[in-house]
Coordinates of C-alpha atoms in Angstrom, one line a residue:
Chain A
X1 CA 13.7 -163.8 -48.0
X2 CA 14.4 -160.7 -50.2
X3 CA 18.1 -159.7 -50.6
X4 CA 19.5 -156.9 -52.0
X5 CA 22.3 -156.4 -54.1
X6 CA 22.9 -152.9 -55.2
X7 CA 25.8 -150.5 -56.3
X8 CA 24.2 -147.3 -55.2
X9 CA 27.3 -144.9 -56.5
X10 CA 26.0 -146.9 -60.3
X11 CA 22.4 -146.5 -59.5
X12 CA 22.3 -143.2 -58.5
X13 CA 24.8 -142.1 -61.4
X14 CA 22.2 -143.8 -64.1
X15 CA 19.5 -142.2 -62.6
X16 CA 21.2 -138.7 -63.0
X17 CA 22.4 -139.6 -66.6
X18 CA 18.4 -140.6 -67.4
X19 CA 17.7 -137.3 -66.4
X20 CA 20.1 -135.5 -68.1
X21 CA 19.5 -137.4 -71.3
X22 CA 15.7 -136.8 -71.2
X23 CA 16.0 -133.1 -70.7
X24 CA 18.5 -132.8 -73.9
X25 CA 15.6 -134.9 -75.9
X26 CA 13.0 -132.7 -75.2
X27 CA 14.8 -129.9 -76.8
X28 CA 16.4 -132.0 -79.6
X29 CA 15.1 -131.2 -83.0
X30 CA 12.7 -128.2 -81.7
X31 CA 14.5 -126.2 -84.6
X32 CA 14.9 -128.4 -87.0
X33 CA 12.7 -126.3 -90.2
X34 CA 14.5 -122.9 -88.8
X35 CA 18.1 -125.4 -89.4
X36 CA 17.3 -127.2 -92.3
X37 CA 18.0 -123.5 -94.2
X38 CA 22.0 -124.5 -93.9
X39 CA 21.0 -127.4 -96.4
X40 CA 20.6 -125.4 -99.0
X41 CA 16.4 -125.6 -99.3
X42 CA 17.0 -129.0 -101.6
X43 CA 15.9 -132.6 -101.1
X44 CA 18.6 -132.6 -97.8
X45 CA 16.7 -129.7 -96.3
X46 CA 13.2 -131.8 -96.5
X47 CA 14.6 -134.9 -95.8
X48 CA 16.3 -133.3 -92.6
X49 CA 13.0 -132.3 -91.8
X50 CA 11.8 -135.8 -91.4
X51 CA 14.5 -137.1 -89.6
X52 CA 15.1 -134.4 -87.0
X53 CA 11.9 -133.2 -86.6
X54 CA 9.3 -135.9 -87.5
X55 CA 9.5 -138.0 -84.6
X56 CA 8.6 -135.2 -81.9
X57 CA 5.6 -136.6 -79.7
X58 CA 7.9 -140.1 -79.5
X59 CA 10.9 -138.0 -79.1
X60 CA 8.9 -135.9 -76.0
X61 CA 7.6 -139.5 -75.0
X62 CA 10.7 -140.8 -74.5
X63 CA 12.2 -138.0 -72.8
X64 CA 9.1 -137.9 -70.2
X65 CA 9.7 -142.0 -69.9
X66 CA 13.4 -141.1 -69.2
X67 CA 12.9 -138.1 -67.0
X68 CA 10.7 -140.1 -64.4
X69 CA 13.0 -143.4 -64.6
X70 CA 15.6 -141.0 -64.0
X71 CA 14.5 -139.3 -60.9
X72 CA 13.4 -142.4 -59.5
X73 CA 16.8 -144.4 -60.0
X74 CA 18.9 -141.3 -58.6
X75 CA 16.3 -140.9 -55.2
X76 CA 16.6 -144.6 -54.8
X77 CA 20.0 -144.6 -55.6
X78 CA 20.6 -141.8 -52.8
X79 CA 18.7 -143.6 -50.3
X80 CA 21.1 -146.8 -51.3
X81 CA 24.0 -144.4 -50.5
X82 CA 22.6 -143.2 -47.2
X83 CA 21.7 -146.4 -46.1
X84 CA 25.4 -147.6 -46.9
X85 CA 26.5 -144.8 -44.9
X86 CA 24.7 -145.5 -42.0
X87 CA 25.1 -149.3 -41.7
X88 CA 28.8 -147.9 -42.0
X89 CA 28.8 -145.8 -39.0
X90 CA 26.6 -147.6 -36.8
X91 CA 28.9 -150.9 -37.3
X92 CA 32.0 -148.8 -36.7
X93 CA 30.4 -146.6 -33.9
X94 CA 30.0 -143.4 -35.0
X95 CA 27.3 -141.4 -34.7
X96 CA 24.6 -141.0 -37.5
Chain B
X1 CA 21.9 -112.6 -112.9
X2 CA 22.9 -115.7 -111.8
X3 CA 21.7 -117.6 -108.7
X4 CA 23.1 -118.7 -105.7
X5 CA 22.4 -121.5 -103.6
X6 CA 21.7 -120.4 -100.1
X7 CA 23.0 -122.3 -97.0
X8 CA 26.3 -122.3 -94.8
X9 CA 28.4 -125.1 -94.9
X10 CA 30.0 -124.6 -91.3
X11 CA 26.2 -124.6 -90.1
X12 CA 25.6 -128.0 -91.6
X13 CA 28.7 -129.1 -89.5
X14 CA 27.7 -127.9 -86.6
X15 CA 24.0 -129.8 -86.8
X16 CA 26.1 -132.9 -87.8
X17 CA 28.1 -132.5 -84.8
X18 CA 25.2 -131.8 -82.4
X19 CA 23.7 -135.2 -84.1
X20 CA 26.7 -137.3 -83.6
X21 CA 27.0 -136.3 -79.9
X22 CA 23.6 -137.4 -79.3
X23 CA 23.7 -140.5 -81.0
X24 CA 27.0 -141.0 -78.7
X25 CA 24.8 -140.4 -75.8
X26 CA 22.2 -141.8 -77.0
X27 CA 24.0 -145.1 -77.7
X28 CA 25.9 -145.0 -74.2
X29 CA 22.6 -145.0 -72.3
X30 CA 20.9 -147.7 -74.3
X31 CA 24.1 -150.0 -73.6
X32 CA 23.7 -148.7 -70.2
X33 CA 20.7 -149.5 -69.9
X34 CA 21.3 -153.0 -71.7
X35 CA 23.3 -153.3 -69.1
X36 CA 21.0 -153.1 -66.5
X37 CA 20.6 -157.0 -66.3
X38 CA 19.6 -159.2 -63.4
X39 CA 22.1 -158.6 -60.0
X40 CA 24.5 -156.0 -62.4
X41 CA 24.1 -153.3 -60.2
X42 CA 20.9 -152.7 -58.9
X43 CA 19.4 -156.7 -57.7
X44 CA 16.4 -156.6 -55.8
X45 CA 12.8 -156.1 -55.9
X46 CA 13.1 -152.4 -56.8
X47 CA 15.8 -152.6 -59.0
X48 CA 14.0 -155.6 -61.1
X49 CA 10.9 -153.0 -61.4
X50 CA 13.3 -150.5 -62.5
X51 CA 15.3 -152.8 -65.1
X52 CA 12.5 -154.1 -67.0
X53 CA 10.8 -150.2 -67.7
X54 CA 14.1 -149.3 -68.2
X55 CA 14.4 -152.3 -70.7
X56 CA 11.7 -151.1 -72.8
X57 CA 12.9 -148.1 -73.9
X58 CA 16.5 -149.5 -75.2
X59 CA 14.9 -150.4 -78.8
X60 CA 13.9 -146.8 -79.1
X61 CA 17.1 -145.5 -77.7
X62 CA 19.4 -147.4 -79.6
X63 CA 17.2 -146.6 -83.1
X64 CA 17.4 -143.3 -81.8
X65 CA 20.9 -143.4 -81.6
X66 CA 21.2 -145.2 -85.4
X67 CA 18.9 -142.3 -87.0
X68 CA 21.4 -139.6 -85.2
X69 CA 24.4 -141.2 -86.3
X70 CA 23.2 -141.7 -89.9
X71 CA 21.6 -138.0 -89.9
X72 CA 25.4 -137.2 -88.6
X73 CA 27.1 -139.2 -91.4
X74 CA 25.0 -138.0 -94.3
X75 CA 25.6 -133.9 -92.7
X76 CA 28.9 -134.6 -92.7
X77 CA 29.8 -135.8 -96.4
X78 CA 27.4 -133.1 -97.5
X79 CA 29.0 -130.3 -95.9
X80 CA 32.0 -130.2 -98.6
X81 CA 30.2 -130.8 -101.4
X82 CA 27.8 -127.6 -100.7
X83 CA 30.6 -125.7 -99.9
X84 CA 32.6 -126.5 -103.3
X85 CA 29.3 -125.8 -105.1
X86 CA 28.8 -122.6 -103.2
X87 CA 32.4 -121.4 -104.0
X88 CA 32.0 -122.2 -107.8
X89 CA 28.9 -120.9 -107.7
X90 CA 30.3 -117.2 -106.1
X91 CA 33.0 -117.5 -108.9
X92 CA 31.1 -117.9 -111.6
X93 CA 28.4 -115.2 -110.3
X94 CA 31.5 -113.1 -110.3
X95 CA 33.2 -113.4 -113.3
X96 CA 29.7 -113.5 -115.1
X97 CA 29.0 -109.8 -113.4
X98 CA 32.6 -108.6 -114.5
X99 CA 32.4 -109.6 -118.2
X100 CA 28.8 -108.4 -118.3
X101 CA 29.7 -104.5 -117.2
X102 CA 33.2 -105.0 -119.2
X103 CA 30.6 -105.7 -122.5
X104 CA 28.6 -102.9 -121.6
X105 CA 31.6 -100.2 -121.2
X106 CA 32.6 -101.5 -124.5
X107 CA 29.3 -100.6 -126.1
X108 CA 29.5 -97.5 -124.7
X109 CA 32.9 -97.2 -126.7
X110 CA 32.1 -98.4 -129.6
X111 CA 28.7 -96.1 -129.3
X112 CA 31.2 -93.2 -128.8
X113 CA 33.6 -94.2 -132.1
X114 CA 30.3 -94.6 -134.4
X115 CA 29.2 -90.9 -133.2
X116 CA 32.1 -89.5 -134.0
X117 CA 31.7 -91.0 -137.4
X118 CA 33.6 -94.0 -137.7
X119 CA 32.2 -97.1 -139.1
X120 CA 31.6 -100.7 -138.4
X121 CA 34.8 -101.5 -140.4
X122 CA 36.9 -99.3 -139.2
X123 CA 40.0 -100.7 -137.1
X124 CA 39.2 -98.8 -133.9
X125 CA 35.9 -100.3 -133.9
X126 CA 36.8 -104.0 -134.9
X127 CA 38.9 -103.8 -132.1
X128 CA 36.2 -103.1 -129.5
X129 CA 33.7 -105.7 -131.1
X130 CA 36.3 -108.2 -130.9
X131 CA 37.1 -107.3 -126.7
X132 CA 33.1 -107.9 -126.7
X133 CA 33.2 -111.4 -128.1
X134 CA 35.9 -111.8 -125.4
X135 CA 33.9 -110.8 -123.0
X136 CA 30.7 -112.4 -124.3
X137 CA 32.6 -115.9 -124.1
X138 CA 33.8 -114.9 -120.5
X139 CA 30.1 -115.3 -119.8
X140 CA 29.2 -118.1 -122.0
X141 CA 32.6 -120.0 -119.4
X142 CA 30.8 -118.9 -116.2
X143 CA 27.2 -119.3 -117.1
X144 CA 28.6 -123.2 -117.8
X145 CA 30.7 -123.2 -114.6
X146 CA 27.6 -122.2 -112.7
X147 CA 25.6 -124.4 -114.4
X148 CA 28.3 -127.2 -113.6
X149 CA 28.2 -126.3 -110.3
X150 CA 24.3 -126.3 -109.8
X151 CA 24.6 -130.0 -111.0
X152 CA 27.4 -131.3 -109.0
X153 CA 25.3 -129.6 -105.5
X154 CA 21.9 -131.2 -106.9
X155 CA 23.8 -134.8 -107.3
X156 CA 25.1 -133.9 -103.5
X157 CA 21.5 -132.7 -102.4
X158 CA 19.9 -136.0 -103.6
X159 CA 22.5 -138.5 -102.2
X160 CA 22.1 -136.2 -99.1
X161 CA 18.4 -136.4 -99.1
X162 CA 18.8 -140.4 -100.2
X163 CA 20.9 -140.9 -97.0
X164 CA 19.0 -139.2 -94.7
X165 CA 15.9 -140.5 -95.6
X166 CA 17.9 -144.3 -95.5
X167 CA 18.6 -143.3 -91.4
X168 CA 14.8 -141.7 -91.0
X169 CA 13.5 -145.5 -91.8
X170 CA 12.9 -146.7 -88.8
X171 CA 10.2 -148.0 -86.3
X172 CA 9.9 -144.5 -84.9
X173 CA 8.0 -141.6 -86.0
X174 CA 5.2 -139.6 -85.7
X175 CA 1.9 -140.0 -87.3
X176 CA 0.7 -137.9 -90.1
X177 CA -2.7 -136.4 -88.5
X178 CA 0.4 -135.3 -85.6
X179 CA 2.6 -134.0 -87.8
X180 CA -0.1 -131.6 -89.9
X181 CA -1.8 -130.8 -86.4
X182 CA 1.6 -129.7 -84.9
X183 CA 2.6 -127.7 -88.2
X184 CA -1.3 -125.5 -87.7
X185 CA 0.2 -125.1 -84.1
X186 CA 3.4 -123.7 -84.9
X187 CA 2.6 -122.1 -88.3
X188 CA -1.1 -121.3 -88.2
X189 CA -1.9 -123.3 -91.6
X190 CA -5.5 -123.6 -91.9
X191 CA -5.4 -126.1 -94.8
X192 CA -3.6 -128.4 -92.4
X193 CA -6.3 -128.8 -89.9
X194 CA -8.8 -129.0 -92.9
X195 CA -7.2 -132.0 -93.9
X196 CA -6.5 -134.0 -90.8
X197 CA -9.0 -137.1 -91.6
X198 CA -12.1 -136.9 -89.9
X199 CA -10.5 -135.0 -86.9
X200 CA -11.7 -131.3 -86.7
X201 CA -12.8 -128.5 -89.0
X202 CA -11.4 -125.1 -88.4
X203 CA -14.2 -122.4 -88.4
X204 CA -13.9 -121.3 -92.2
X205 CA -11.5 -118.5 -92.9
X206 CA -9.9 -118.5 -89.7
X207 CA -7.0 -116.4 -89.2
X208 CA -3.4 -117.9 -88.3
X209 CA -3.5 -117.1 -84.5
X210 CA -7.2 -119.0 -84.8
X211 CA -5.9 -122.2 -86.0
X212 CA -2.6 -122.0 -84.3
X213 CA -4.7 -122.0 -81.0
X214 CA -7.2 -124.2 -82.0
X215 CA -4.4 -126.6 -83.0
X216 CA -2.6 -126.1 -79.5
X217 CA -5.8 -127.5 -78.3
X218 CA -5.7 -130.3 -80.2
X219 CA -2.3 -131.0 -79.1
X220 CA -2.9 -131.4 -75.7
X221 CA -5.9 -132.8 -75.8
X222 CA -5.3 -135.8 -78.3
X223 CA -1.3 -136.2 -77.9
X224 CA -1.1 -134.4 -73.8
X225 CA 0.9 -132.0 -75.1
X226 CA 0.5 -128.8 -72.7
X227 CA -1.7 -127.7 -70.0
X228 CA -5.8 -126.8 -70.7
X229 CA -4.5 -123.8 -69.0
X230 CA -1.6 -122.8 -71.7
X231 CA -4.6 -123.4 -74.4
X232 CA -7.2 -121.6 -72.8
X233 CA -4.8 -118.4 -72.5
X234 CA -3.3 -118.4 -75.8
X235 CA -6.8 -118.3 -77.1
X236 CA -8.0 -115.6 -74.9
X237 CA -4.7 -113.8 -75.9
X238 CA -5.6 -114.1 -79.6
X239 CA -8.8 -112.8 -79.1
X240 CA -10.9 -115.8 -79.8
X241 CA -14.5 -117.0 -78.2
X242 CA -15.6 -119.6 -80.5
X243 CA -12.6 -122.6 -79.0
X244 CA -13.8 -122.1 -75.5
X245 CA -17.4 -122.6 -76.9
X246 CA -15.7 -125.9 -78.7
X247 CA -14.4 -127.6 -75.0
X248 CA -17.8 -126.4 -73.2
X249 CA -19.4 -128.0 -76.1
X250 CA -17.5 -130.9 -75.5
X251 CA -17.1 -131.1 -71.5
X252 CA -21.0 -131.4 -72.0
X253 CA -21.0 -134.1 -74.3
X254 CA -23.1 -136.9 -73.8
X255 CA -25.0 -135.0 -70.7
X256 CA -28.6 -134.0 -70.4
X257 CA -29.6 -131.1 -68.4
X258 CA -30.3 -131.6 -64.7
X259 CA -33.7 -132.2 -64.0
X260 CA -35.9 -131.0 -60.8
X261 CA -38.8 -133.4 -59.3
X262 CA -40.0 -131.9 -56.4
X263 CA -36.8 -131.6 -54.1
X264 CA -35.0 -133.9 -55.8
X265 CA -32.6 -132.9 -58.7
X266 CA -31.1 -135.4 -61.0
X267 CA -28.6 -134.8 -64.0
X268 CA -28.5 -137.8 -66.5
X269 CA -25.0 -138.3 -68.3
X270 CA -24.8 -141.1 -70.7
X271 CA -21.2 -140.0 -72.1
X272 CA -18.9 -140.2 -68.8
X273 CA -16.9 -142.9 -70.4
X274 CA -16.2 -140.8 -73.2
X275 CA -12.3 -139.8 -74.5
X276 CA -11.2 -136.8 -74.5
X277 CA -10.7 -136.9 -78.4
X278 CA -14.4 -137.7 -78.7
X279 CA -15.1 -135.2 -76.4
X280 CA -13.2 -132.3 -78.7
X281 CA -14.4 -134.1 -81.5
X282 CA -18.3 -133.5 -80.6
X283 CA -17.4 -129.8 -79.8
X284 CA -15.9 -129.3 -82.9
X285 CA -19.2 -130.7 -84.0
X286 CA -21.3 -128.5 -82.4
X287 CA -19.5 -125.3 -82.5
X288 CA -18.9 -126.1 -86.9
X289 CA -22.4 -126.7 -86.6
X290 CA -22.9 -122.8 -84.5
X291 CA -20.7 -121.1 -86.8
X292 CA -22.7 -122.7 -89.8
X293 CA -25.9 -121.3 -88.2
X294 CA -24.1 -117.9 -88.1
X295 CA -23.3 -117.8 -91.8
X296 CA -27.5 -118.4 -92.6
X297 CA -28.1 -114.9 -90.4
X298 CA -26.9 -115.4 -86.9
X299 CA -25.2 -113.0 -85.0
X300 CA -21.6 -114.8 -85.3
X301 CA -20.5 -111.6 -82.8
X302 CA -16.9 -111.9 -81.7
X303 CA -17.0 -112.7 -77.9
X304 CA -14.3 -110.1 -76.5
X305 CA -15.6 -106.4 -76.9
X306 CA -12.6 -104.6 -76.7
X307 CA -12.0 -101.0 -77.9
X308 CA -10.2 -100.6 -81.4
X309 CA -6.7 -99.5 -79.6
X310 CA -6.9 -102.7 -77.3
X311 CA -8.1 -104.9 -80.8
X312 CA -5.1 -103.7 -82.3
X313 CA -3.0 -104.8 -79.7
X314 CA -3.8 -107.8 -78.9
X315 CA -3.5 -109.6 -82.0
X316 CA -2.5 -112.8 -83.2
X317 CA 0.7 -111.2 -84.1
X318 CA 1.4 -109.6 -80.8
X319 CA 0.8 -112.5 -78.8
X320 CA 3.4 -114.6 -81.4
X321 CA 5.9 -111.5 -80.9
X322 CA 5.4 -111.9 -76.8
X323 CA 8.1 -114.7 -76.0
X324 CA 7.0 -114.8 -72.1
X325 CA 5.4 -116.9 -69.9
X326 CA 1.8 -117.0 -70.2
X327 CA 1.3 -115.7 -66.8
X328 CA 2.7 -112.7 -67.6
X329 CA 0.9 -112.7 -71.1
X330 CA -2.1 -113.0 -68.9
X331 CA -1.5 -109.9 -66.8
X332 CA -1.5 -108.2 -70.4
X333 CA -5.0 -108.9 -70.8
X334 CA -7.0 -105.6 -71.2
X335 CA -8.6 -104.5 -68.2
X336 CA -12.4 -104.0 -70.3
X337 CA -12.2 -108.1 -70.7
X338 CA -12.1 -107.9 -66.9
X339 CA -14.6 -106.0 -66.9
X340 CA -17.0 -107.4 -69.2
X341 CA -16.1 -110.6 -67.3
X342 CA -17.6 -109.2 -64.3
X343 CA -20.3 -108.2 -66.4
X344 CA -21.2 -111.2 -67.4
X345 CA -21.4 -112.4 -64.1
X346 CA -23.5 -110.2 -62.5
X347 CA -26.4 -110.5 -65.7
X348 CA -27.6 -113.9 -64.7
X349 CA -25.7 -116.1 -66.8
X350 CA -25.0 -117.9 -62.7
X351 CA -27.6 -120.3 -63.5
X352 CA -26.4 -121.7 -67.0
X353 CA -22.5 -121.7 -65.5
X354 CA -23.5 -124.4 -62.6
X355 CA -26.0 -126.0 -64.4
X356 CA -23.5 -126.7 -66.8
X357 CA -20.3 -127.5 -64.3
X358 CA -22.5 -130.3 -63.0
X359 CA -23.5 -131.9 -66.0
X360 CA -19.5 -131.5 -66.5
X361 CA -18.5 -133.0 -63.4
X362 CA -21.0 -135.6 -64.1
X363 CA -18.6 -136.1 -66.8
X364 CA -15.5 -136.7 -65.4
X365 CA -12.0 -135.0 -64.3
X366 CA -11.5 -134.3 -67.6
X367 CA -14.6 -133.2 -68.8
X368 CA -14.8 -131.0 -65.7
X369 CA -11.3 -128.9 -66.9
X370 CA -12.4 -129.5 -69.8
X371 CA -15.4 -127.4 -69.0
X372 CA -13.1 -124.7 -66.9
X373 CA -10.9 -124.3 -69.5
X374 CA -14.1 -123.5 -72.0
X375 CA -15.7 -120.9 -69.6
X376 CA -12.4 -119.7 -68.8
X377 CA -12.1 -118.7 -72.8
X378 CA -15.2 -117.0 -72.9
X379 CA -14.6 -115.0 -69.8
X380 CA -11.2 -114.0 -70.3
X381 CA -10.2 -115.1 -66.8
X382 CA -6.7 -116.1 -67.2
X383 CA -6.8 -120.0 -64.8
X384 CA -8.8 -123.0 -63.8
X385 CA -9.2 -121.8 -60.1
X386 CA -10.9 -118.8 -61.0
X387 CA -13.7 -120.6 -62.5
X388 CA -14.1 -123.0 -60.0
X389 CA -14.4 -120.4 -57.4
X390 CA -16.7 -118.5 -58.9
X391 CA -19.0 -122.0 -59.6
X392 CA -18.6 -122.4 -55.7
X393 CA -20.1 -118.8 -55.1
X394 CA -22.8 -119.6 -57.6
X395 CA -23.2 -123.0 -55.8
X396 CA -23.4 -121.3 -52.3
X397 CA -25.5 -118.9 -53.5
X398 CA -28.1 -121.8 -55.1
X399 CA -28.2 -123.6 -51.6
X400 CA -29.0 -120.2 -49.9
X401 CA -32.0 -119.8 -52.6

């Protein structure tokens, strides 16, 4: 038999943090040739090049990866709660 | 005049700062998701699906997270080091500027003394060559204070550079055909596309909006990076025909025209297991090929007639200045493309647009927007839907013939 053992607050929580996380990725780094000027246009400036910018379609991959882990940990994690909820107020009485 | 060394200290804190909060994050999630083991919070069927996709990605997190924090680290220790430079550097530029007019106003003295008919030897004059070795060796002190200076910010630069390069060397990053494709997209550089390995040729001479578009294209169709739609737009918008030929060249890939026995009409496609890449790869082909062909004595005509007020405006240049959504780039689109478009369609080209979309279909999903997206180019229609509704008017129209 299949039993479940979930905190749904947690689940739900991760899910929204995934989905935060992902959509900061996507942007990070978008600028980095505009911001590598602060360096001083020296061996930093290309360097910070690389390291900021140079990892952009695994850095978008990531965030897409995240994003959809994300949404589906936070719905699941809502139904979780709702569920709780329920079983709650049906074992106490009250009305759903 | 001496040289300064351009950047801004506070801004290289600032990126540090943005670096080390998203390594923090960064860092926290990967433990989170570390965390993520059997019956921690989420134990069940579902939440064992979740955990091990979720497991995946904490190596690239957490390396992520390393190259942020490093990035961070190496930003941070730099910061001071430009800044002292800078400020030596502004000093040094200073005093250099203030000996240098004091010299000059001195020659102008002495200039005055000798007219008047002193000499050389003469005390008045001694006295102002003297104040101009004075000044001359205020010079001589800040040329070598700036040239001090420039040293201590290179030895800074290259630890910098060492550094960050040290946190860039990991398992993550992007591969070089990427990295020169996505510099044509955002920068227009022909020479980049050129030397992609064995990828694509841009047609020769092509302007910056040409290659930028032609390298959006690539983008999404090698890496899924943005819509056929977004492509197909931004090449309208720069006034191209010759990438929508490339995707109808290669939507048809592999296909043979569809042939009529009696009643019965049959289209033969050897290439509907074909990629997308080979697929932009043999329309790059054909259309190097078409523009080649051109060069010998074709007509090589550009596909959108536009008058010379509407040429002017919608340049590569415009479109780059037009930070909008495309849909409202589209509604920019000059009413006589509209109008040619409609042109088009009423001067018999029907028969060659859905003998075409079924060899594309033939072809696959992807060969089939693929295909939309090419016709879309060359018609300067602005979406997908468009074309396929005006394929299911040609097709209604065939069944009632």
């Amino acid at each position: 038999m299949t039993t479940f053992r979930v905190d749904a607050d947690q689940v739900a929580a991760l899910g929204a943090g995934l989905a935060d996380l992902a959509v900061a990725l996507a942007g990070q780094g978008e600028d980095a040739r505009a911001d590598s000027w602060a360096l001083g246009g020296g061996e930093a400036t290309a360097a910070f090049e690389v390291a900021v910018g140079h990892w952009r379609h695994e850095r978008l991959a990531l965030a897409r990866a995240l994003d959809s882990l994300g949404a589906a940990a936070a719905t699941a994690g809502a139904v979780y709660v709702d569920t709780e909820v329920g079983v709650g107020r049906s074992l106490i009485g009250g009305v759903q | 005049m001496l040289e300064s060394i351009p950047g801004d200290p506070d801004s290289v804190l600032v990126l540090a700062d943005a670096l080390q909060a998203s390594a923090v994050r960064l860092g926290a999630t990967a433990d989170a998701v570390r965390g993520l083991g059997p019956g921690a919070v989420w134990d069940g069927p579902a939440g064992t699906a979740f955990g091990g996709q979720v497991a995946a990605l904490a190596p690239l997190l957490a390396a992520a997270a390393d190259r942020s924090a490093g990035s961070a680290a190496a930003l941070r220790a730099f910061a001071p080091a430009l800044d002292r430079a800078q400020a030596a550097i502004a000093r040094a530029v200073d005093q250099h500027l203030v000996a240098e007019r004091r010299y000059a106003a001195l020659e102008e003295e002495a200039y005055t003394l000798l007219t008047l008919g002193r000499t050389e030897l003469d005390p008045e004059v001694i006295v102002v060559r003297q104040a101009q070795c004075g000044a001359l060796a205020v010079q001589t002190d800040a040329l070598a204070t700036h040239r001090a200076a420039v040293a201590d910010f290179e030895a800074a630069d290259a630890t910098c550079g060492a550094a960050l390069r040290r946190a860039s060397a990991d398992a993550i990053g992007d591969s070089a055909a990427y990295r020169m494709v996505l510099g044509a997209s955002s920068e227009g550089r022909a020479q980049d596309l050129i030397s992609v390995p064995g990828l694509l040729l841009p047609p020769v001479g092509a302007a910056a909006g040409v290659v930028g578009a032609g390298a959006d294209a690539m983008l999404a169709g090698f890496w899924d990076e943005g819509g056929w739609d977004k492509v197909a737009v931004n090449i309208a918008l720069a006034g191209i025909g010759s990438w929508g030929k490339v995707l109808k060249a290669g939507a048809l890939a592999g296909s043979t025209r569809t042939v009529t026995r009696g009643a019965q009409r049959t289209s033969t496609v050897t290439g509907a297991s074909m990629t997308t890449r080979d697929r932009l790869r043999a329309g790059v082909r054909a259309e190097v090929d078409d523009f080649t062909d051109s060069l010998r004595g074709g007509s090589g005509k550009p596909f959108l007639k536009l008058s010379a007020g509407e040429s002017a405006r919608v340049t590569p240049e415009f479109v780059a200045r037009q930070k909008v959504p495309w849909r409202v780039r589209a509604a920019a689109l000059p009413d006589r493309a509209r109008e040619w478009s409609r042109h088009v369609a009423a001067t018999g080209r029907e028969k060659t647009i859905l003998g075409q979309w079924e060899l594309a279909s033939a072809g696959g999903t992807n060969a089939k927007q693929m295909y939309a997206a090419g016709v879309t180019l060359e018609v300067s229609a602005t979406v997908t839907g468009k074309v396929t509704e005006q394929v299911d008017e040609f097709r209604a129209e065939d069944r009632r013939r």
